[in-house]
PDB file of C-alpha atoms in Angstrom:
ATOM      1  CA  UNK A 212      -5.333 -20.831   0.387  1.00  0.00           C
ATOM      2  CA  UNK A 213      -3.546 -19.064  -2.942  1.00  0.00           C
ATOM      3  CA  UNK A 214      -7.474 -17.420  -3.532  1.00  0.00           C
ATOM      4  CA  UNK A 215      -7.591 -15.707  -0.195  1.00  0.00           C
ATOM      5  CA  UNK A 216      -4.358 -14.381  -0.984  1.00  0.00           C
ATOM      6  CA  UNK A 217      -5.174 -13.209  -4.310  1.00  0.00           C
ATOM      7  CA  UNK A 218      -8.313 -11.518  -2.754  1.00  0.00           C
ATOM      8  CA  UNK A 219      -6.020  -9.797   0.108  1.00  0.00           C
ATOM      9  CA  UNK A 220      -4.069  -8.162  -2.695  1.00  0.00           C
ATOM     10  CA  UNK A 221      -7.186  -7.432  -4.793  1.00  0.00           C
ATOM     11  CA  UNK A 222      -9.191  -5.772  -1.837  1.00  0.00           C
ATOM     12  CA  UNK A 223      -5.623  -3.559  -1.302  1.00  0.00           C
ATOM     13  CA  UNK A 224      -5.295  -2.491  -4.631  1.00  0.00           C
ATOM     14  CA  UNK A 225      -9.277  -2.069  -5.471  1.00  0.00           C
ATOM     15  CA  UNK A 226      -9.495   0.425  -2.738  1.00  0.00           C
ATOM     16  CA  UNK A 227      -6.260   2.185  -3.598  1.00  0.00           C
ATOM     17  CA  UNK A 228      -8.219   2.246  -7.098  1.00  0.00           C
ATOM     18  CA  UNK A 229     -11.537   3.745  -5.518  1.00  0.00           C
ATOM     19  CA  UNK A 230      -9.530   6.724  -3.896  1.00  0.00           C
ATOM     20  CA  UNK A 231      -7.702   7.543  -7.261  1.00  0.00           C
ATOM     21  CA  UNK A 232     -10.637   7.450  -9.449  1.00  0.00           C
ATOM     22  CA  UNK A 233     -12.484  10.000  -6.972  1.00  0.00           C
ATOM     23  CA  UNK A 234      -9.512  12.299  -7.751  1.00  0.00           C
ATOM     24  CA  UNK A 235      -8.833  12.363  -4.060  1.00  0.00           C
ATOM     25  CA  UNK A 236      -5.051  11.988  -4.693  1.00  0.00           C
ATOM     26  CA  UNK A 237      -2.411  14.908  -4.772  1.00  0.00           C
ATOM     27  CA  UNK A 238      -0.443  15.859  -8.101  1.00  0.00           C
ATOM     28  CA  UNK A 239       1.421  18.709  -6.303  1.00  0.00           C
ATOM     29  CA  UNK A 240      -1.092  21.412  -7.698  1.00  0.00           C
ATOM     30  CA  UNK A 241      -3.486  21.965  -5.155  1.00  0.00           C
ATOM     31  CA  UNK A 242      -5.601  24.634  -4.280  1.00  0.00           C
ATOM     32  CA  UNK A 243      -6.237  25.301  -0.441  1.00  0.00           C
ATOM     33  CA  UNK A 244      -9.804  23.853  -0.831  1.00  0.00           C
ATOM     34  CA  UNK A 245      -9.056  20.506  -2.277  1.00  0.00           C
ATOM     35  CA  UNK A 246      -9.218  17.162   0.064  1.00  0.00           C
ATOM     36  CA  UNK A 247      -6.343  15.805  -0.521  1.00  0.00           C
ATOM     37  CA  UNK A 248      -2.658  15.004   0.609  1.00  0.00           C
ATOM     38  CA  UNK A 249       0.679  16.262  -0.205  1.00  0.00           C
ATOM     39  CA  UNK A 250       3.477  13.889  -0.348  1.00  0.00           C
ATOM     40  CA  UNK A 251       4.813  14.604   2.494  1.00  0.00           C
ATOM     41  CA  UNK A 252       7.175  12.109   4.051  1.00  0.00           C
ATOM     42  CA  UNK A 253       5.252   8.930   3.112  1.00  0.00           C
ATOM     43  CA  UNK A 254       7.218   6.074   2.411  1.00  0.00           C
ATOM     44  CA  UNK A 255       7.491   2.253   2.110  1.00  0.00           C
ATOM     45  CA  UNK A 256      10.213  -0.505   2.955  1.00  0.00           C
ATOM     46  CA  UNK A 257      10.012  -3.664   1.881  1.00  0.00           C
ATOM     47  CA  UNK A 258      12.371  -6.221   3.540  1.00  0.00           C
ATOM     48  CA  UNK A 259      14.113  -3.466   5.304  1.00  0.00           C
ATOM     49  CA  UNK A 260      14.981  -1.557   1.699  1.00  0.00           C
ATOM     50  CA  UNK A 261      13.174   2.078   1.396  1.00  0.00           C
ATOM     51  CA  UNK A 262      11.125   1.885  -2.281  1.00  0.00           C
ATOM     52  CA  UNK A 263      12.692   5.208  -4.118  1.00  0.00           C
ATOM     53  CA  UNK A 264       9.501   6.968  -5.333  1.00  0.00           C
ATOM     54  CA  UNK A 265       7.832  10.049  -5.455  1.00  0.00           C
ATOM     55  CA  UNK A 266       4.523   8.941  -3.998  1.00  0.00           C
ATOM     56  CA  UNK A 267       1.493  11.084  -3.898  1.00  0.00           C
ATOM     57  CA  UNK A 268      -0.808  10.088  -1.093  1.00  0.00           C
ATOM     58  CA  UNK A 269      -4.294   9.792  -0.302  1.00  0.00           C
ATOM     59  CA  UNK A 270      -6.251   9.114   2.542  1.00  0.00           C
ATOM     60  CA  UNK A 271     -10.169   9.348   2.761  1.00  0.00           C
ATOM     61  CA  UNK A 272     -12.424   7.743   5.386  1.00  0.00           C
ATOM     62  CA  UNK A 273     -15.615   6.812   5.311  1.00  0.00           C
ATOM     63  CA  UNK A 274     -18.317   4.600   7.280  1.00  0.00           C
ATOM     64  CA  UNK A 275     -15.130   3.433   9.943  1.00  0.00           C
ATOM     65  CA  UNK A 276     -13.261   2.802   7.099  1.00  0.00           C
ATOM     66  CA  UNK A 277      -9.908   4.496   6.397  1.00  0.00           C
ATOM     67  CA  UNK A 278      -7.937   4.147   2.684  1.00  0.00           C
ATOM     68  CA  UNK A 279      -4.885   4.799   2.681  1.00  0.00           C
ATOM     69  CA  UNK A 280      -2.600   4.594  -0.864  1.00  0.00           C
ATOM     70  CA  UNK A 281       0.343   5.912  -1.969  1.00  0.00           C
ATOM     71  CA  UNK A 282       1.042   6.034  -5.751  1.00  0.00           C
ATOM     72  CA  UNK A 283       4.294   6.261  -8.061  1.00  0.00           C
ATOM     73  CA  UNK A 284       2.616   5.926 -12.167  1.00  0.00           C
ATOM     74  CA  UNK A 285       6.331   6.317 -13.315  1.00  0.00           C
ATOM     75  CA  UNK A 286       8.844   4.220 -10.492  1.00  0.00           C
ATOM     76  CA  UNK A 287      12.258   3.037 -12.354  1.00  0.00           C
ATOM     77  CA  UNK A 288      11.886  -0.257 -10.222  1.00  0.00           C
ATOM     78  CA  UNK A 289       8.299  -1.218 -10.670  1.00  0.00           C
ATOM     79  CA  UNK A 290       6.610   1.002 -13.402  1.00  0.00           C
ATOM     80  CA  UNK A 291       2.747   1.846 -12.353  1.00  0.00           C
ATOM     81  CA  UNK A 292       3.488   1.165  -8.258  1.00  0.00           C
ATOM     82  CA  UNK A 293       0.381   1.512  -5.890  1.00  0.00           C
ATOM     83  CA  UNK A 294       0.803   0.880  -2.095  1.00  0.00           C
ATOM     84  CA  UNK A 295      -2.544   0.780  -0.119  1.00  0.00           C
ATOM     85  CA  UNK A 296      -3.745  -0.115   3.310  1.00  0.00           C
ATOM     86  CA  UNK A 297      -7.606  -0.600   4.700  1.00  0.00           C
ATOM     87  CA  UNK A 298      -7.903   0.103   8.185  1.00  0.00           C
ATOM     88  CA  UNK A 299     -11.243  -0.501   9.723  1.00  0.00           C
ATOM     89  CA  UNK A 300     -12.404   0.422  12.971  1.00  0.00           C
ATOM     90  CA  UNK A 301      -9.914   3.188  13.638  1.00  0.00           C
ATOM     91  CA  UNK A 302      -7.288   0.476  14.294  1.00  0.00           C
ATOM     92  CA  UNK A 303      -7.658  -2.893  12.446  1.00  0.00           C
ATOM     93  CA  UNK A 304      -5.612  -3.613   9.473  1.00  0.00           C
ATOM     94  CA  UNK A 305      -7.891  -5.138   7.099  1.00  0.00           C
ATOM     95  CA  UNK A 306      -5.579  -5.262   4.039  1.00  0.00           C
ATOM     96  CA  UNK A 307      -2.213  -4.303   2.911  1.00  0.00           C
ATOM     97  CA  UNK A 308      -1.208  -4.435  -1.307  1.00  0.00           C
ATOM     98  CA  UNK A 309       1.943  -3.172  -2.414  1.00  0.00           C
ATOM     99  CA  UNK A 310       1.691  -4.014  -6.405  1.00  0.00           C
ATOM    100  CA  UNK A 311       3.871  -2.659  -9.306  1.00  0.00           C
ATOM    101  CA  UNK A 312       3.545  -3.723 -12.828  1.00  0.00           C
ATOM    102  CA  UNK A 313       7.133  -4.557 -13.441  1.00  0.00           C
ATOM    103  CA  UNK A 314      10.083  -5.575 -10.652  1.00  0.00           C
ATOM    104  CA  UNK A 315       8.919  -8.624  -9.709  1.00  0.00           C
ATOM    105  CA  UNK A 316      11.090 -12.589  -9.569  1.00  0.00           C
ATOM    106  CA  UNK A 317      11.678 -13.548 -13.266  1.00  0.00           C
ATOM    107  CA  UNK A 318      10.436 -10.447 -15.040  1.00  0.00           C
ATOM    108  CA  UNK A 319       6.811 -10.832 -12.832  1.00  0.00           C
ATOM    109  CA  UNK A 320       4.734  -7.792 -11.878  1.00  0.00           C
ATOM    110  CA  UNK A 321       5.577  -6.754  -8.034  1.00  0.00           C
ATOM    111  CA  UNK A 322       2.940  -8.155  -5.805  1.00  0.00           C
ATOM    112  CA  UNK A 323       3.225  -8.184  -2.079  1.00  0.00           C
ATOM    113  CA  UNK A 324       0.042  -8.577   0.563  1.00  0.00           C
ATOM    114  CA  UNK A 325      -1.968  -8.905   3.449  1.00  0.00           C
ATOM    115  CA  UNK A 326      -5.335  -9.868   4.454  1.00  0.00           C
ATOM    116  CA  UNK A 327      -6.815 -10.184   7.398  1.00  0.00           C
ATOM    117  CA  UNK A 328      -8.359 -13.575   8.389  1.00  0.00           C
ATOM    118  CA  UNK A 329      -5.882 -14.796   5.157  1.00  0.00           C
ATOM    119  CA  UNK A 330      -2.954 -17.472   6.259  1.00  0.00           C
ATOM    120  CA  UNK A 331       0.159 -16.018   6.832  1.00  0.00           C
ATOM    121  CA  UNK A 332       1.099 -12.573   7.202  1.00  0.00           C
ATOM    122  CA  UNK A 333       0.642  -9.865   9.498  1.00  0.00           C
ATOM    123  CA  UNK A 334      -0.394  -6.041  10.353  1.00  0.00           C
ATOM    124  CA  UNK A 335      -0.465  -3.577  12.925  1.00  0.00           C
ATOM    125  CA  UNK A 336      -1.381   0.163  12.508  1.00  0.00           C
ATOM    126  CA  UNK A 337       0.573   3.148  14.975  1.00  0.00           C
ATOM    127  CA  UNK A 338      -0.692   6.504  14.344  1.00  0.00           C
ATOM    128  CA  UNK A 339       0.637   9.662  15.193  1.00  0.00           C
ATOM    129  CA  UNK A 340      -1.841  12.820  14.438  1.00  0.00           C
ATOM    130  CA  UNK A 341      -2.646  12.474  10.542  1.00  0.00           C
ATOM    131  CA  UNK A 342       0.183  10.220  10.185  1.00  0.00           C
ATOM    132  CA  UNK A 343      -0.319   6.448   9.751  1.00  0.00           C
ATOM    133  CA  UNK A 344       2.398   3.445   9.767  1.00  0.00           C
ATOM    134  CA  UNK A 345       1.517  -0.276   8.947  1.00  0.00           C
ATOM    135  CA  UNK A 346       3.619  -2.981   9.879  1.00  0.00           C
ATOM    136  CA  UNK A 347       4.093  -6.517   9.238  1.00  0.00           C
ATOM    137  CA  UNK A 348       4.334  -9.356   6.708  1.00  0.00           C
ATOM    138  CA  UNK A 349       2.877  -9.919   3.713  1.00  0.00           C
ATOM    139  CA  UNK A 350       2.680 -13.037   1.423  1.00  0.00           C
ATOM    140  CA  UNK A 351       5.122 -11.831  -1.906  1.00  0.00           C
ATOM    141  CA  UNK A 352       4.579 -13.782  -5.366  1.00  0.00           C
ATOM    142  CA  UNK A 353       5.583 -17.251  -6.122  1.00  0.00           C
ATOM    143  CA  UNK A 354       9.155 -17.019  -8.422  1.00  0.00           C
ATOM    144  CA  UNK A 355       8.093 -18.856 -11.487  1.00  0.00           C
ATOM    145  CA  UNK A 356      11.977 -20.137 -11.564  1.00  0.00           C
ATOM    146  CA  UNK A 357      11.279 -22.240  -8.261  1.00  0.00           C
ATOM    147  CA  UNK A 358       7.507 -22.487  -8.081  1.00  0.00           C
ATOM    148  CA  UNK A 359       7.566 -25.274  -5.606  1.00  0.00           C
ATOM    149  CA  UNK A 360       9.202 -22.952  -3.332  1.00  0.00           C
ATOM    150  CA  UNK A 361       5.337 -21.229  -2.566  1.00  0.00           C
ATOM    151  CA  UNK A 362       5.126 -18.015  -1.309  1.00  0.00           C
ATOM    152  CA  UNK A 363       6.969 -16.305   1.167  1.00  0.00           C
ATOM    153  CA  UNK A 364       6.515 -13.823   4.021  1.00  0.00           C
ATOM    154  CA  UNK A 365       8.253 -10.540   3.408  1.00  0.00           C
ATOM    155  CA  UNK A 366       8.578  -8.094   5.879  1.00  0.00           C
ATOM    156  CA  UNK A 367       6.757  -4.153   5.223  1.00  0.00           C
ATOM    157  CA  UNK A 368       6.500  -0.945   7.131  1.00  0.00           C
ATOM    158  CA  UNK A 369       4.495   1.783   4.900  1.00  0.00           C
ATOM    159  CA  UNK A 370       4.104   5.540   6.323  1.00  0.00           C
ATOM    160  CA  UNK A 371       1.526   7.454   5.186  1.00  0.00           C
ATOM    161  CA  UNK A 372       1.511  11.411   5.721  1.00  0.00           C
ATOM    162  CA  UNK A 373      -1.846  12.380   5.511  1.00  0.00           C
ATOM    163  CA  UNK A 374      -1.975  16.087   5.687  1.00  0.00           C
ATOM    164  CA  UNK A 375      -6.023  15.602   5.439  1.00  0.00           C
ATOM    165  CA  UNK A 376      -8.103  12.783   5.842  1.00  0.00           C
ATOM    166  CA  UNK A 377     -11.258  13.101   3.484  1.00  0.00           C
ATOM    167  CA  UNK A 378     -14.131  12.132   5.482  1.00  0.00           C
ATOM    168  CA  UNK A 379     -17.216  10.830   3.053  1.00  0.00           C
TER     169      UNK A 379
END
């Protein structure tokens, strides 16, 4: 059960990786020809707390699959923090990873996630134009204070303001 969970969060985060290493995402320099998004109003909540950051987001789609990832490389709370979704099908939440290297229980990385046909958790996807929101509950890391505890299911809703969608 803990390895389906890991591979929710590693699905999340390795598409969130694809889209940055195409250079799809926005640094606030863009030239009108570019595919990508500005940063818009995107934003994430995590057990009904808004995440401060300055998130630059991308959003690319390709084969029925949409990426969606929103990135902070310098967030106070949680250092290098990535949020992504995979939405499949036009509708489908596949995954969900919200991952920072620091602001986790007991000193931990961050690590929240979903994954569909995974136990526990949830997802739904609204969209509005170029805007997408995904909510639900993810499985959050085990605090290594009270392991016995397990995981637990934390609340998320993540907007992402796509101003373009690159199509691939």
């Amino acid at each position: 059960m803990r390895s389906n969970r890991i591979a929710a969060v590693t699905t999340a985060a390795a598409a969130a990786l694809a889209l940055l290493v195409t250079g799809c995402s926005d640094n606030n320099t863009t030239t009108p020809a570019s595919p990508i998004s500005t940063t818009g109003n995107s934003t994430a909540q995590v057990d009904g707390k808004t995440i401060d950051a300055r998130f630059d987001t991308t959003c690319a789609e390709q084969a029925g699959t949409l990426a969606l990832a929103l990135t902070d490389l310098d967030n106070t709370t949680y250092g290098n923090l990535s949020v992504s979704a995979t939405i499949q099908g036009g509708d489908t939440v596949q995954a969900v990873a919200i991952a920072g290297t620091k602001g986790g229980d007991s000193g931990t990385p961050y690590a929240l996630g979903y994954g569909a046909g995974a136990p526990g958790g949830t997802a739904k996807l609204t969209k509005n134009g170029t805007t997408y929101t995904v909510t639900g509950e993810g499985i959050g890391g085990v605090d290594l204070t009270n392991p016995l505890a397990g995981p637990k299911n934390i609340p998320f809703e993540i907007t992402f303001a796509c101003t373009t969608v690159v199509k691939g």
